[in-house]
mmCIF file of C-alpha atoms in Angstrom:
data_model
loop_
_atom_site.group_PDB
_atom_site.id
_atom_site.type_symbol
_atom_site.label_atom_id
_atom_site.label_comp_id
_atom_site.label_asym_id
_atom_site.label_seq_id
_atom_site.Cartn_x
_atom_site.Cartn_y
_atom_site.Cartn_z
ATOM 1 C CA MET A 1 27.556 37.935 -9.546
ATOM 2 C CA THR A 2 28.151 34.015 -10.534
ATOM 3 C CA GLU A 3 25.201 33.294 -8.236
ATOM 4 C CA ASN A 4 23.454 34.883 -10.427
ATOM 5 C CA LYS A 5 24.406 33.041 -13.850
ATOM 6 C CA ARG A 6 22.039 31.413 -15.264
ATOM 7 C CA ASN A 7 21.818 27.877 -16.488
ATOM 8 C CA LYS A 8 20.166 25.789 -19.898
ATOM 9 C CA ASN A 9 17.660 25.096 -17.365
ATOM 10 C CA GLY A 10 17.093 29.030 -16.039
ATOM 11 C CA LEU A 11 18.692 27.747 -12.278
ATOM 12 C CA THR A 12 21.877 29.528 -11.023
ATOM 13 C CA ASP A 13 23.939 26.787 -9.744
ATOM 14 C CA LYS A 14 22.264 27.319 -5.607
ATOM 15 C CA GLN A 15 19.314 26.442 -7.759
ATOM 16 C CA ALA A 16 20.277 23.327 -9.456
ATOM 17 C CA ARG A 17 22.035 22.035 -6.248
ATOM 18 C CA PHE A 18 19.204 22.606 -4.496
ATOM 19 C CA VAL A 19 17.552 20.747 -6.516
ATOM 20 C CA GLU A 20 19.890 17.172 -6.733
ATOM 21 C CA GLU A 21 19.746 17.686 -3.101
ATOM 22 C CA TYR A 22 15.944 17.671 -2.709
ATOM 23 C CA MET A 23 15.914 14.337 -5.076
ATOM 24 C CA ILE A 24 17.944 12.902 -1.867
ATOM 25 C CA ASP A 25 15.015 12.697 0.484
ATOM 26 C CA LEU A 26 12.662 14.931 -0.331
ATOM 27 C CA ASN A 27 13.171 17.473 2.523
ATOM 28 C CA ALA A 28 13.054 20.877 0.974
ATOM 29 C CA THR A 29 14.990 22.660 4.303
ATOM 30 C CA GLN A 30 17.563 20.431 4.576
ATOM 31 C CA ALA A 31 18.528 20.126 1.157
ATOM 32 C CA ALA A 32 18.854 24.361 0.806
ATOM 33 C CA ILE A 33 21.468 23.597 3.838
ATOM 34 C CA ARG A 34 23.910 21.155 2.209
ATOM 35 C CA SER A 35 23.210 23.150 -1.396
ATOM 36 C CA GLY A 36 25.475 26.270 1.102
ATOM 37 C CA TYR A 37 21.883 28.466 2.039
ATOM 38 C CA SER A 38 21.665 29.491 5.496
ATOM 39 C CA ALA A 39 21.294 27.095 8.314
ATOM 40 C CA LYS A 40 19.149 29.874 10.204
ATOM 41 C CA THR A 41 17.058 30.677 6.919
ATOM 42 C CA ALA A 42 16.490 27.646 4.996
ATOM 43 C CA ALA A 43 12.601 25.914 6.109
ATOM 44 C CA ASP A 44 12.315 29.726 4.184
ATOM 45 C CA ILE A 45 14.000 29.315 1.507
ATOM 46 C CA GLY A 46 13.127 25.931 0.875
ATOM 47 C CA ARG A 47 9.404 26.209 0.417
ATOM 48 C CA GLN A 48 10.257 29.763 -1.573
ATOM 49 C CA LEU A 49 12.565 27.632 -4.230
ATOM 50 C CA LEU A 50 9.491 24.997 -4.859
ATOM 51 C CA ARG A 51 7.753 27.105 -5.524
ATOM 52 C CA LYS A 52 9.597 29.035 -8.472
ATOM 53 C CA THR A 53 9.043 27.836 -11.833
ATOM 54 C CA PRO A 54 12.004 26.922 -12.846
ATOM 55 C CA VAL A 55 12.948 24.800 -9.827
ATOM 56 C CA ALA A 56 9.762 23.314 -9.792
ATOM 57 C CA LEU A 57 10.476 22.255 -13.031
ATOM 58 C CA ALA A 58 12.917 21.213 -12.976
ATOM 59 C CA ILE A 59 12.288 18.695 -9.938
ATOM 60 C CA ALA A 60 8.766 17.621 -12.174
ATOM 61 C CA GLU A 61 11.583 16.757 -14.710
ATOM 62 C CA ARG A 62 13.456 14.922 -12.426
ATOM 63 C CA GLN A 63 10.767 12.085 -10.519
ATOM 64 C CA ARG A 64 9.468 12.009 -14.310
ATOM 65 C CA ALA A 65 13.510 10.518 -15.770
ATOM 66 C CA LEU A 66 13.594 8.540 -12.579
ATOM 67 C CA SER A 67 9.537 6.947 -12.806
ATOM 68 C CA GLU A 68 11.111 6.078 -16.276
ATOM 69 C CA GLN A 69 13.963 4.743 -14.809
ATOM 70 C CA THR A 70 12.284 2.935 -12.095
ATOM 71 C CA GLY A 71 9.467 1.953 -13.549
ATOM 72 C CA VAL A 72 7.884 2.674 -10.957
ATOM 73 C CA THR A 73 4.883 4.518 -11.645
ATOM 74 C CA ALA A 74 1.126 6.382 -10.006
ATOM 75 C CA GLU A 75 -0.870 3.037 -11.474
ATOM 76 C CA ARG A 76 2.088 0.728 -10.322
ATOM 77 C CA ILE A 77 1.338 2.169 -7.466
ATOM 78 C CA ILE A 78 -1.989 2.007 -6.891
ATOM 79 C CA GLU A 79 -1.931 -1.666 -8.269
ATOM 80 C CA GLU A 80 -0.013 -2.762 -5.094
ATOM 81 C CA LEU A 81 -1.856 -0.678 -3.009
ATOM 82 C CA ALA A 82 -4.664 -2.447 -4.418
ATOM 83 C CA LYS A 83 -2.847 -5.968 -3.425
ATOM 84 C CA ILE A 84 -2.974 -5.555 0.152
ATOM 85 C CA ALA A 85 -5.973 -3.236 0.161
ATOM 86 C CA PHE A 86 -8.346 -6.036 -1.325
ATOM 87 C CA TYR A 87 -6.857 -9.349 -0.141
ATOM 88 C CA ASP A 88 -8.858 -12.271 0.814
ATOM 89 C CA ILE A 89 -6.364 -13.832 3.967
ATOM 90 C CA ARG A 90 -7.788 -17.204 3.214
ATOM 91 C CA LYS A 91 -6.018 -17.686 0.021
ATOM 92 C CA ALA A 92 -2.564 -17.934 2.391
ATOM 93 C CA VAL A 93 -3.895 -19.154 5.422
ATOM 94 C CA ARG A 94 -6.652 -21.941 6.256
ATOM 95 C CA TRP A 95 -7.933 -22.885 9.250
ATOM 96 C CA GLY A 96 -11.363 -24.716 10.586
ATOM 97 C CA ARG A 97 -12.626 -28.296 10.224
ATOM 98 C CA ALA A 98 -10.037 -31.075 8.391
ATOM 99 C CA PRO A 99 -11.651 -32.415 5.232
ATOM 100 C CA ASP A 100 -13.584 -35.848 6.770
ATOM 101 C CA GLY A 101 -15.041 -33.370 9.231
ATOM 102 C CA GLU A 102 -14.262 -35.773 12.167
ATOM 103 C CA GLU A 103 -11.089 -33.857 14.029
ATOM 104 C CA ALA A 104 -10.428 -29.511 13.964
ATOM 105 C CA TYR A 105 -7.144 -28.982 12.628
ATOM 106 C CA PRO A 106 -4.980 -25.638 13.901
ATOM 107 C CA VAL A 107 -4.097 -22.826 11.018
ATOM 108 C CA GLU A 108 -1.724 -23.796 8.385
ATOM 109 C CA LEU A 109 -0.169 -21.709 5.643
ATOM 110 C CA VAL A 110 -0.913 -22.685 2.128
ATOM 111 C CA PRO A 111 1.800 -23.703 0.293
ATOM 112 C CA SER A 112 3.900 -20.850 -1.614
ATOM 113 C CA GLU A 113 3.462 -22.304 -4.464
ATOM 114 C CA GLN A 114 -0.236 -22.623 -4.640
ATOM 115 C CA ILE A 115 -0.826 -18.923 -3.171
ATOM 116 C CA ASP A 116 -1.827 -15.895 -6.111
ATOM 117 C CA ASP A 117 0.594 -13.019 -6.857
ATOM 118 C CA ALA A 118 -1.369 -10.402 -5.761
ATOM 119 C CA THR A 119 -1.956 -12.056 -2.124
ATOM 120 C CA ALA A 120 1.681 -12.839 -1.872
ATOM 121 C CA ALA A 121 2.052 -9.391 -2.771
ATOM 122 C CA ALA A 122 0.337 -8.917 0.585
ATOM 123 C CA VAL A 123 2.109 -10.907 2.414
ATOM 124 C CA ALA A 124 5.034 -8.841 4.254
ATOM 125 C CA GLU A 125 6.532 -11.717 6.701
ATOM 126 C CA VAL A 126 6.459 -15.707 7.266
ATOM 127 C CA SER A 127 8.805 -16.751 10.203
ATOM 128 C CA LEU A 128 9.491 -19.528 12.236
ATOM 129 C CA THR A 129 8.487 -18.981 15.858
ATOM 130 C CA GLN A 130 9.058 -21.272 18.507
ATOM 131 C CA SER A 131 4.978 -21.526 18.059
ATOM 132 C CA GLY A 132 4.623 -22.555 14.974
ATOM 133 C CA VAL A 133 4.769 -20.306 11.297
ATOM 134 C CA LYS A 134 3.817 -16.989 11.773
ATOM 135 C CA ILE A 135 2.521 -15.289 9.021
ATOM 136 C CA LYS A 136 1.733 -11.076 8.917
ATOM 137 C CA MET A 137 0.293 -9.341 6.209
ATOM 138 C CA HIS A 138 0.588 -5.714 5.310
ATOM 139 C CA ASP A 139 -1.343 -3.000 6.651
ATOM 140 C CA LYS A 140 -5.149 -3.108 5.089
ATOM 141 C CA ARG A 141 -6.388 -0.433 6.825
ATOM 142 C CA ALA A 142 -3.063 1.615 5.428
ATOM 143 C CA ALA A 143 -3.527 0.518 2.191
ATOM 144 C CA LEU A 144 -6.901 1.010 1.710
ATOM 145 C CA VAL A 145 -6.569 5.144 2.925
ATOM 146 C CA ASP A 146 -4.112 5.701 0.905
ATOM 147 C CA LEU A 147 -6.214 4.552 -2.335
ATOM 148 C CA GLY A 148 -8.868 6.952 -0.695
ATOM 149 C CA LYS A 149 -6.862 9.410 -0.457
ATOM 150 C CA HIS A 150 -5.616 9.278 -4.708
ATOM 151 C CA LEU A 151 -9.152 9.186 -5.247
ATOM 152 C CA GLY A 152 -9.665 12.445 -3.175
ATOM 153 C CA MET A 153 -11.514 10.678 -1.737
ATOM 154 C CA PHE A 154 -10.629 12.147 2.485
ATOM 155 C CA LYS A 155 -9.913 16.003 2.692
ATOM 156 C CA GLU A 156 -7.715 17.064 5.465
ATOM 157 C CA ARG A 157 -8.217 19.923 7.481
ATOM 158 C CA VAL A 158 -5.189 22.394 8.004
ATOM 159 C CA GLU A 159 -5.548 24.631 10.586
ATOM 160 C CA HIS A 160 -3.298 28.021 10.734
ATOM 161 C CA SER A 161 -2.859 30.321 13.294
ATOM 162 C CA GLY A 162 0.246 32.859 14.134
ATOM 163 C CA GLU A 163 1.403 36.204 13.224
ATOM 164 C CA ILE A 164 1.701 36.741 9.236
ATOM 165 C CA GLN A 165 4.402 38.968 7.458
ATOM 166 C CA ILE A 166 3.912 40.309 4.627
ATOM 167 C CA VAL A 167 7.404 42.304 3.497
ATOM 168 C CA ILE A 168 6.479 44.255 0.268
ATOM 169 C CA GLY A 169 9.522 44.915 -2.405
ATOM 170 C CA THR A 170 11.919 42.560 -1.882
ATOM 171 C CA ASP A 171 14.193 40.192 -4.825
ATOM 172 C CA ASP A 172 13.944 36.902 -4.551
ATOM 173 C CA ALA A 173 15.519 36.203 -8.080
ATOM 174 C CA ALA A 174 19.112 35.185 -5.885
ATOM 175 C CA LEU A 175 17.302 32.743 -4.557
#
């Protein structure tokens, strides 16, 4: 009967453990297994637990606290994605003709002290290779897609197929 005993947040000990485990990797199935639920039914139990109001509220509270503690907010993430999505490569690399117009010169990097913060945030890697210096920028297209999804511009469609089993009269309070 200790399983149905609830803490101040309305969670059983197993549910509270599930919340802690879920915060590790946001994988409901693995969190259910690590919390002591059966591996055979962990996927279903994980989904059910995420839908239970006390569990969902506890997870939301933990995420809010983590966001506050780390300073990671939706606004900061969007700002960083925008830096990647809208960078201008000409702020990090120079190429073309020499200033006097006489002879072409190869590609060269803009010195790091001359790169603005937004452009620097878009740089994924700078490395020295056998053929010279290489610069790799973060994936601009991926950042644009992520921003578009956040703004609701792209709707993903999910198709479901298979059998649906409806069970009537179950009591999932023990979950």
